[in-house]
């Protein structure tokens, strides 16, 4: 492929802004094999999506995603809508021969994710590529952590502890947005941020969860309804609506490589804004990452002389670190947005080379199966034993 890769993005909320930054910036920072055209931004409200297209650098705006997905002058569809529309849009785009980038979680159910995985496999046979947007894999320190574990730096992985801590729902008057409605989001903290913790734990360790035990809890049952149904913006009215998803998820898991994991995903960790934390404990050392300090990776060498042991704070900003070669000199730091440029870089390079992509729809389906297993475990309440 030498001509430009023409992209259409469906959706224009928070992820729409973040993905637009990636599409706009990656071609300017990395030497991509083909140019990228930010061709069409698609949304339901013509005035709002036209304004967003202007702001974020999309050549056109449209309101009918089916029409855009069918266009011959579109090569790739980027889906950044809430999870309830991922399956329909991705399957249509893949059938139309478009490469697909779909935000996480892949879908709102295993059934939907399985249909997406099947469509992706059929499309791959036609050279059509697909990927799910677990972007945190592409924070340099996270990829570096994966490389260290793969190189044996921590030895045999014994334990993984992963948390995704936010606090944007601590206020009971925070409005009932789409992320709090099961029919739109599929689940609450579990699928929205727990999915990131699951994917990152599996990516860094190279192991997959095979068995889980979990608890889900909704702490605030009703919230003010936004006057506009979009759930994105709008003002809270006097009407209140039921929260139909979990506010927090606590779960443990066994990995196929023998490790044991403990996980937490919550929107009620007061004072924690976007703390995706993971620590991998091995018999030769450990690594620890915190998204709220995303340029650093804590590395511990348990084979060093005891007098000199301790976690070392590695600043992951050297040109030799993953993705850094396109950016600034050491110590000049990256941010939350850079992972979206790294996602575009890897996606464009793979599409141009007709090469497989990670995380694939298979990876997304596997995460969906973990989420469903946690929900089933929580429903069974099998882990709870009264203290006599
Ligand atoms: C939740 O607030 C959220 O926006 C998630 O939906 C994103 O996936 C995560 O990256 C940041 O937090």
Coordinates of C-alpha atoms and ligand atoms in Angstrom, one line a residue:
X1 CA 0.0 0.0 0.0
X2 CA 1.5 3.4 -0.9
X3 CA -1.5 5.7 -1.2
X4 CA -2.8 7.4 1.9
X5 CA -4.8 5.4 4.5
X6 CA -8.2 7.1 4.6
X7 CA -9.8 7.0 8.1
X8 CA -13.3 7.4 9.3
X9 CA -14.0 7.7 13.0
X10 CA -17.4 6.8 14.4
X11 CA -18.0 8.7 17.7
X12 CA -16.6 11.9 19.1
X13 CA -16.6 11.9 22.9
X14 CA -13.6 11.7 25.2
X15 CA -12.1 8.8 23.2
X16 CA -12.9 10.6 20.0
X17 CA -10.7 13.5 21.1
X18 CA -7.9 11.2 22.2
X19 CA -7.9 9.1 19.0
X20 CA -8.0 12.3 16.9
X21 CA -4.9 13.5 18.7
X22 CA -3.2 10.2 17.8
X23 CA -4.3 10.3 14.1
X24 CA -3.1 13.9 13.8
X25 CA 0.2 13.5 15.7
X26 CA 1.6 10.1 14.8
X27 CA 2.3 10.9 11.1
X28 CA 4.2 14.0 12.3
X29 CA 6.4 12.2 14.8
X30 CA 7.0 8.8 13.3
X31 CA 8.1 8.0 9.7
X32 CA 5.0 6.0 8.8
X33 CA 5.1 3.9 5.6
X34 CA 2.0 5.6 4.2
X35 CA 0.3 9.0 4.8
X36 CA -2.9 9.1 6.9
X37 CA -6.0 11.1 5.9
X38 CA -8.4 12.0 8.7
X39 CA -11.3 11.8 6.2
X40 CA -14.6 11.7 8.0
X41 CA -15.9 12.1 11.6
X42 CA -19.3 10.5 12.2
X43 CA -21.8 11.3 14.9
X44 CA -25.5 11.5 15.5
X45 CA -25.9 15.3 15.9
X46 CA -24.9 17.1 12.7
X47 CA -24.0 20.4 14.3
X48 CA -22.0 19.0 17.1
X49 CA -20.1 16.5 14.9
X50 CA -19.3 19.2 12.4
X51 CA -17.8 21.4 15.1
X52 CA -15.8 18.5 16.5
X53 CA -14.5 17.7 12.9
X54 CA -13.4 21.2 12.6
X55 CA -11.7 21.3 16.0
X56 CA -9.9 18.0 15.7
X57 CA -8.9 18.1 12.0
X58 CA -11.3 15.8 10.2
X59 CA -11.9 16.8 6.5
X60 CA -15.7 16.0 6.6
X61 CA -18.4 15.2 9.1
X62 CA -21.4 12.9 8.6
X63 CA -24.3 11.5 10.6
X64 CA -24.9 8.1 8.9
X65 CA -22.1 5.6 9.8
X66 CA -23.6 2.9 7.5
X67 CA -23.2 5.2 4.5
X68 CA -19.6 6.1 5.5
X69 CA -18.6 2.5 6.2
X70 CA -19.7 1.6 2.6
X71 CA -17.7 4.3 0.9
X72 CA -15.0 3.2 -1.5
X73 CA -12.8 6.1 -0.4
X74 CA -12.6 4.9 3.2
X75 CA -9.9 2.3 4.2
X76 CA -10.1 2.1 7.9
X77 CA -12.9 2.6 10.5
X78 CA -12.0 3.7 14.1
X79 CA -14.9 2.9 16.5
X80 CA -15.0 5.1 19.6
X81 CA -18.7 4.8 20.5
X82 CA -20.0 3.2 23.7
X83 CA -19.8 -0.6 23.7
X84 CA -23.4 -1.2 22.7
X85 CA -22.7 -0.3 19.1
X86 CA -19.2 -1.9 18.7
X87 CA -20.4 -5.2 17.2
X88 CA -22.8 -3.8 14.6
X89 CA -20.3 -1.2 13.3
X90 CA -17.2 -3.4 13.4
X91 CA -18.9 -6.3 11.6
X92 CA -20.3 -4.0 8.9
X93 CA -17.0 -2.3 8.4
X94 CA -15.0 -5.6 8.2
X95 CA -17.6 -7.0 5.8
X96 CA -17.1 -3.9 3.7
X97 CA -13.3 -4.6 3.6
X98 CA -12.3 -1.8 6.0
X99 CA -9.6 -2.3 8.6
X100 CA -11.0 -1.7 12.1
X101 CA -9.7 -0.2 15.3
X102 CA -12.4 -0.7 18.0
X103 CA -12.2 0.9 21.5
X104 CA -12.2 -1.3 24.6
X105 CA -13.9 -3.3 25.9
X106 CA -14.4 -5.1 22.5
X107 CA -18.1 -5.5 23.1
X108 CA -20.8 -5.6 25.8
X109 CA -21.1 -9.4 25.9
X110 CA -19.2 -12.6 24.9
X111 CA -21.8 -13.3 22.3
X112 CA -21.1 -10.0 20.5
X113 CA -17.4 -10.4 20.9
X114 CA -17.5 -13.9 19.4
X115 CA -19.3 -12.5 16.3
X116 CA -16.7 -9.8 16.0
X117 CA -13.9 -12.2 16.3
X118 CA -15.4 -14.4 13.6
X119 CA -15.9 -11.4 11.3
X120 CA -12.3 -10.3 12.0
X121 CA -10.9 -13.8 11.1
X122 CA -12.9 -13.9 7.9
X123 CA -11.7 -10.4 7.0
X124 CA -8.1 -11.2 7.9
X125 CA -8.2 -13.9 5.1
X126 CA -8.9 -11.0 2.8
X127 CA -6.0 -8.9 4.2
X128 CA -8.2 -6.8 6.4
X129 CA -6.7 -6.0 9.8
X130 CA -8.4 -5.3 13.1
X131 CA -7.3 -4.3 16.6
X132 CA -8.9 -3.4 19.9
X133 CA -7.8 -0.2 21.7
X134 CA -6.2 -1.3 24.9
X135 CA -3.9 1.7 24.5
X136 CA -2.1 1.4 27.9
X137 CA 0.0 -1.5 26.4
X138 CA 1.6 1.3 24.3
X139 CA 2.7 3.5 27.2
X140 CA 6.5 3.0 26.9
X141 CA 6.9 1.9 30.5
X142 CA 4.2 -0.8 30.1
X143 CA 5.8 -2.2 26.9
X144 CA 9.2 -2.0 28.6
X145 CA 7.8 -3.9 31.6
X146 CA 6.5 -6.6 29.2
X147 CA 10.0 -6.8 27.6
X148 CA 11.7 -7.1 31.0
X149 CA 9.4 -9.9 32.2
X150 CA 9.9 -11.7 28.8
X151 CA 13.6 -11.4 29.3
X152 CA 13.4 -13.2 32.7
X153 CA 14.3 -10.1 34.8
X154 CA 11.7 -11.0 37.4
X155 CA 12.2 -14.8 37.0
X156 CA 9.1 -17.0 37.5
X157 CA 6.1 -14.8 38.0
X158 CA 4.4 -15.8 41.3
X159 CA 1.9 -13.0 41.8
X160 CA 0.3 -10.1 40.0
X161 CA -1.5 -7.3 41.7
X162 CA -3.4 -4.9 39.5
X163 CA -5.6 -1.9 40.4
X164 CA -7.4 0.7 38.4
X165 CA -8.4 3.5 40.9
X166 CA -10.5 6.4 40.0
X167 CA -12.8 8.6 42.1
X168 CA -15.1 10.5 39.6
X169 CA -18.2 8.9 41.1
X170 CA -17.5 9.6 44.8
X171 CA -20.0 12.5 44.6
X172 CA -23.5 10.9 44.7
X173 CA -24.7 13.9 42.6
X174 CA -22.4 13.0 39.7
X175 CA -24.9 12.5 36.8
X176 CA -26.1 9.2 35.2
X177 CA -23.9 9.2 32.1
X178 CA -23.8 6.3 29.6
X179 CA -21.0 4.6 31.5
X180 CA -23.5 3.9 34.3
X181 CA -26.1 2.4 32.1
X182 CA -25.8 -1.4 31.5
X183 CA -27.6 -1.3 28.1
X184 CA -25.0 1.2 26.8
X185 CA -21.8 0.3 28.7
X186 CA -22.3 -3.5 29.3
X187 CA -20.9 -3.2 32.8
X188 CA -19.4 -0.5 35.1
X189 CA -16.0 -0.3 36.6
X190 CA -15.5 -3.9 35.7
X191 CA -15.6 -3.6 31.9
X192 CA -14.6 0.1 31.7
X193 CA -11.4 0.1 33.7
X194 CA -11.2 -3.5 35.0
X195 CA -10.7 -4.6 31.4
X196 CA -7.6 -2.4 31.2
X197 CA -6.2 -4.0 34.3
X198 CA -6.9 -7.5 33.0
X199 CA -5.4 -6.8 29.5
X200 CA -2.3 -5.1 30.9
X201 CA -1.7 -7.9 33.4
X202 CA -1.9 -10.5 30.7
X203 CA 0.2 -8.4 28.3
X204 CA 3.0 -7.8 30.7
X205 CA 3.2 -11.3 32.1
X206 CA 2.4 -13.1 28.8
X207 CA 0.0 -15.3 30.8
X208 CA -3.8 -15.5 30.5
X209 CA -6.4 -15.8 33.2
X210 CA -8.1 -19.1 33.3
X211 CA -10.2 -19.0 36.5
X212 CA -11.5 -16.0 38.6
X213 CA -13.5 -15.3 41.7
X214 CA -15.1 -11.9 42.0
X215 CA -17.4 -9.4 43.8
X216 CA -19.2 -6.5 42.1
X217 CA -20.8 -3.7 44.1
X218 CA -23.0 -0.7 43.3
X219 CA -22.5 1.9 46.0
X220 CA -24.8 4.7 44.8
X221 CA -28.1 3.3 43.3
X222 CA -29.6 6.4 41.8
X223 CA -28.1 9.6 40.2
X224 CA -29.4 12.8 38.5
X225 CA -30.4 12.2 34.8
X226 CA -28.7 14.3 32.2
X227 CA -31.3 16.3 30.3
X228 CA -29.7 15.2 27.0
X229 CA -29.8 11.4 26.5
X230 CA -26.3 11.4 25.0
X231 CA -24.7 11.0 28.4
X232 CA -21.8 13.2 27.0
X233 CA -22.2 16.7 28.4
X234 CA -25.6 18.2 29.1
X235 CA -26.9 19.4 32.4
X236 CA -28.3 17.2 35.2
X237 CA -32.0 17.7 35.7
X238 CA -34.2 17.1 38.8
X239 CA -35.1 13.6 37.6
X240 CA -33.1 10.7 39.0
X241 CA -32.4 7.4 37.3
X242 CA -31.1 3.9 38.4
X243 CA -27.5 3.1 38.1
X244 CA -27.6 -0.4 36.5
X245 CA -23.9 -1.3 36.6
X246 CA -21.2 -2.0 39.2
X247 CA -19.3 0.9 40.9
X248 CA -16.5 -1.4 41.9
X249 CA -15.1 -4.8 41.1
X250 CA -12.8 -6.9 43.3
X251 CA -11.5 -10.2 42.0
X252 CA -8.8 -12.8 42.1
X253 CA -7.5 -14.9 39.3
X254 CA -5.3 -17.8 38.3
X255 CA -3.1 -17.5 35.2
X256 CA -2.2 -20.3 32.8
X257 CA 1.5 -19.8 33.6
X258 CA 0.9 -20.5 37.3
X259 CA 0.7 -17.0 38.7
X260 CA -2.0 -15.8 41.0
X261 CA -3.6 -12.3 40.6
X262 CA -5.5 -9.9 42.7
X263 CA -7.4 -7.1 41.0
X264 CA -9.4 -4.0 41.9
X265 CA -11.3 -1.6 39.6
X266 CA -13.2 1.2 41.3
X267 CA -14.5 4.7 40.7
X268 CA -14.7 5.3 44.5
X269 CA -11.0 5.4 45.4
X270 CA -11.2 8.9 46.8
X271 CA -8.2 10.9 45.7
X272 CA -7.0 8.5 43.0
X273 CA -7.7 10.1 39.6
X274 CA -6.5 7.6 37.0
X275 CA -4.2 5.2 38.9
X276 CA -3.8 2.1 36.8
X277 CA -1.2 0.2 38.9
X278 CA 0.4 -3.2 38.3
X279 CA 3.1 -5.0 40.2
X280 CA 4.5 -8.3 39.0
X281 CA 6.3 -10.3 41.7
X282 CA 8.8 -13.0 40.6
X283 CA 11.4 -15.2 42.3
X284 CA 14.2 -13.1 40.9
X285 CA 12.7 -9.6 41.1
X286 CA 9.7 -7.4 40.5
X287 CA 8.4 -4.6 38.4
X288 CA 5.8 -2.0 39.4
X289 CA 4.0 0.6 37.2
X290 CA 1.6 3.4 38.0
X291 CA -0.2 5.3 35.2
X292 CA -0.2 8.4 37.4
X293 CA 3.6 8.3 37.1
X294 CA 3.6 6.9 33.6
X295 CA 7.2 7.8 32.5
X296 CA 8.7 5.6 35.3
X297 CA 9.0 1.9 35.9
X298 CA 10.0 0.6 39.3
X299 CA 12.4 -2.4 38.9
X300 CA 13.6 -4.6 41.7
X301 CA 16.5 -7.1 41.3
X302 CA 16.2 -9.7 44.0
X303 CA 19.5 -11.2 42.9
X304 CA 21.5 -8.1 43.9
X305 CA 23.4 -8.2 47.2
X306 CA 20.9 -7.8 50.0
X307 CA 22.6 -4.6 51.2
X308 CA 22.0 -3.0 47.8
X309 CA 18.5 -4.3 47.1
X310 CA 15.4 -2.1 46.5
X311 CA 13.1 -0.8 43.8
X312 CA 15.0 1.3 41.3
X313 CA 12.9 4.1 39.5
X314 CA 13.8 3.7 35.9
X315 CA 12.9 6.8 33.8
X316 CA 11.5 5.2 30.6
X317 CA 12.4 8.1 28.3
X318 CA 15.7 7.0 26.7
X319 CA 15.7 6.8 22.8
X320 CA 16.3 3.0 23.2
X321 CA 13.0 2.6 25.2
X322 CA 9.8 1.5 23.3
X323 CA 8.3 4.3 21.1
X324 CA 10.7 7.0 22.4
X325 CA 12.7 7.3 19.2
X326 CA 10.1 9.6 17.7
X327 CA 9.9 12.0 20.7
X328 CA 12.1 14.2 22.8
X329 CA 15.5 13.8 24.5
X330 CA 15.7 11.7 27.7
X331 CA 13.8 13.1 30.6
X332 CA 11.4 15.3 28.6
X333 CA 8.5 13.1 29.5
X334 CA 5.4 11.8 27.6
X335 CA 1.8 11.9 28.7
X336 CA -1.5 10.1 28.6
X337 CA -2.1 11.2 24.9
X338 CA 1.1 9.6 23.5
X339 CA -0.2 6.1 23.8
X340 CA -2.8 7.0 21.2
X341 CA -0.1 8.1 18.8
X342 CA 1.8 4.8 19.4
X343 CA -1.4 2.9 18.7
X344 CA -1.7 4.7 15.4
X345 CA 1.9 4.0 14.6
X346 CA 1.6 0.3 15.1
X347 CA -1.7 0.1 13.4
X348 CA -0.6 2.0 10.2
X349 CA 2.7 0.0 10.1
X350 CA 0.9 -3.3 10.4
X351 CA -1.8 -2.4 7.8
X352 CA 0.9 -1.2 5.3
X353 CA 2.9 -4.4 5.8
X354 CA -0.2 -6.6 5.8
X355 CA 1.0 -7.9 9.2
X356 CA -1.0 -9.1 12.3
X357 CA -1.8 -6.6 15.0
X358 CA -2.1 -6.8 18.8
X359 CA -4.3 -6.7 20.7
X360 CA -6.5 -8.6 18.3
X361 CA -10.2 -9.2 18.4
X362 CA -9.2 -12.7 19.8
X363 CA -7.5 -10.8 22.7
X364 CA -10.6 -8.7 23.1
X365 CA -12.8 -11.7 23.2
X366 CA -10.6 -13.4 25.8
X367 CA -10.9 -10.3 28.0
X368 CA -14.7 -10.3 27.5
X369 CA -14.7 -14.0 28.7
X370 CA -12.8 -13.0 31.8
X371 CA -15.3 -10.2 32.5
X372 CA -18.2 -12.5 32.1
X373 CA -16.7 -15.1 34.4
X374 CA -16.2 -12.5 37.0
X375 CA -19.9 -11.4 36.7
X376 CA -21.0 -15.0 37.0
X377 CA -18.8 -15.5 40.1
X378 CA -20.2 -12.4 41.7
X379 CA -23.7 -13.5 41.0
X380 CA -23.0 -16.9 42.6
X381 CA -21.5 -15.1 45.6
X382 CA -19.5 -18.4 46.0
X383 CA -16.5 -16.7 47.5
X384 CA -18.3 -15.3 50.5
X385 CA -18.3 -17.2 53.8
X386 CA -19.9 -15.8 57.0
X387 CA -17.4 -15.2 59.8
X388 CA -18.9 -17.4 62.6
Ligands
LIG1 C1 -13.3 6.1 32.5 O1 -13.5 7.3 33.0 C2 -12.2 6.1 31.5 O2 -12.4 7.2 30.6 C3 -12.2 4.8 30.7 O3 -13.4 4.7 29.9 C4 -11.0 4.8 29.8 O4 -10.9 3.5 29.0 C5 -9.7 5.0 30.6 O5 -8.6 5.0 29.8 C6 -9.8 6.3 31.4 O6 -11.0 6.3 32.2

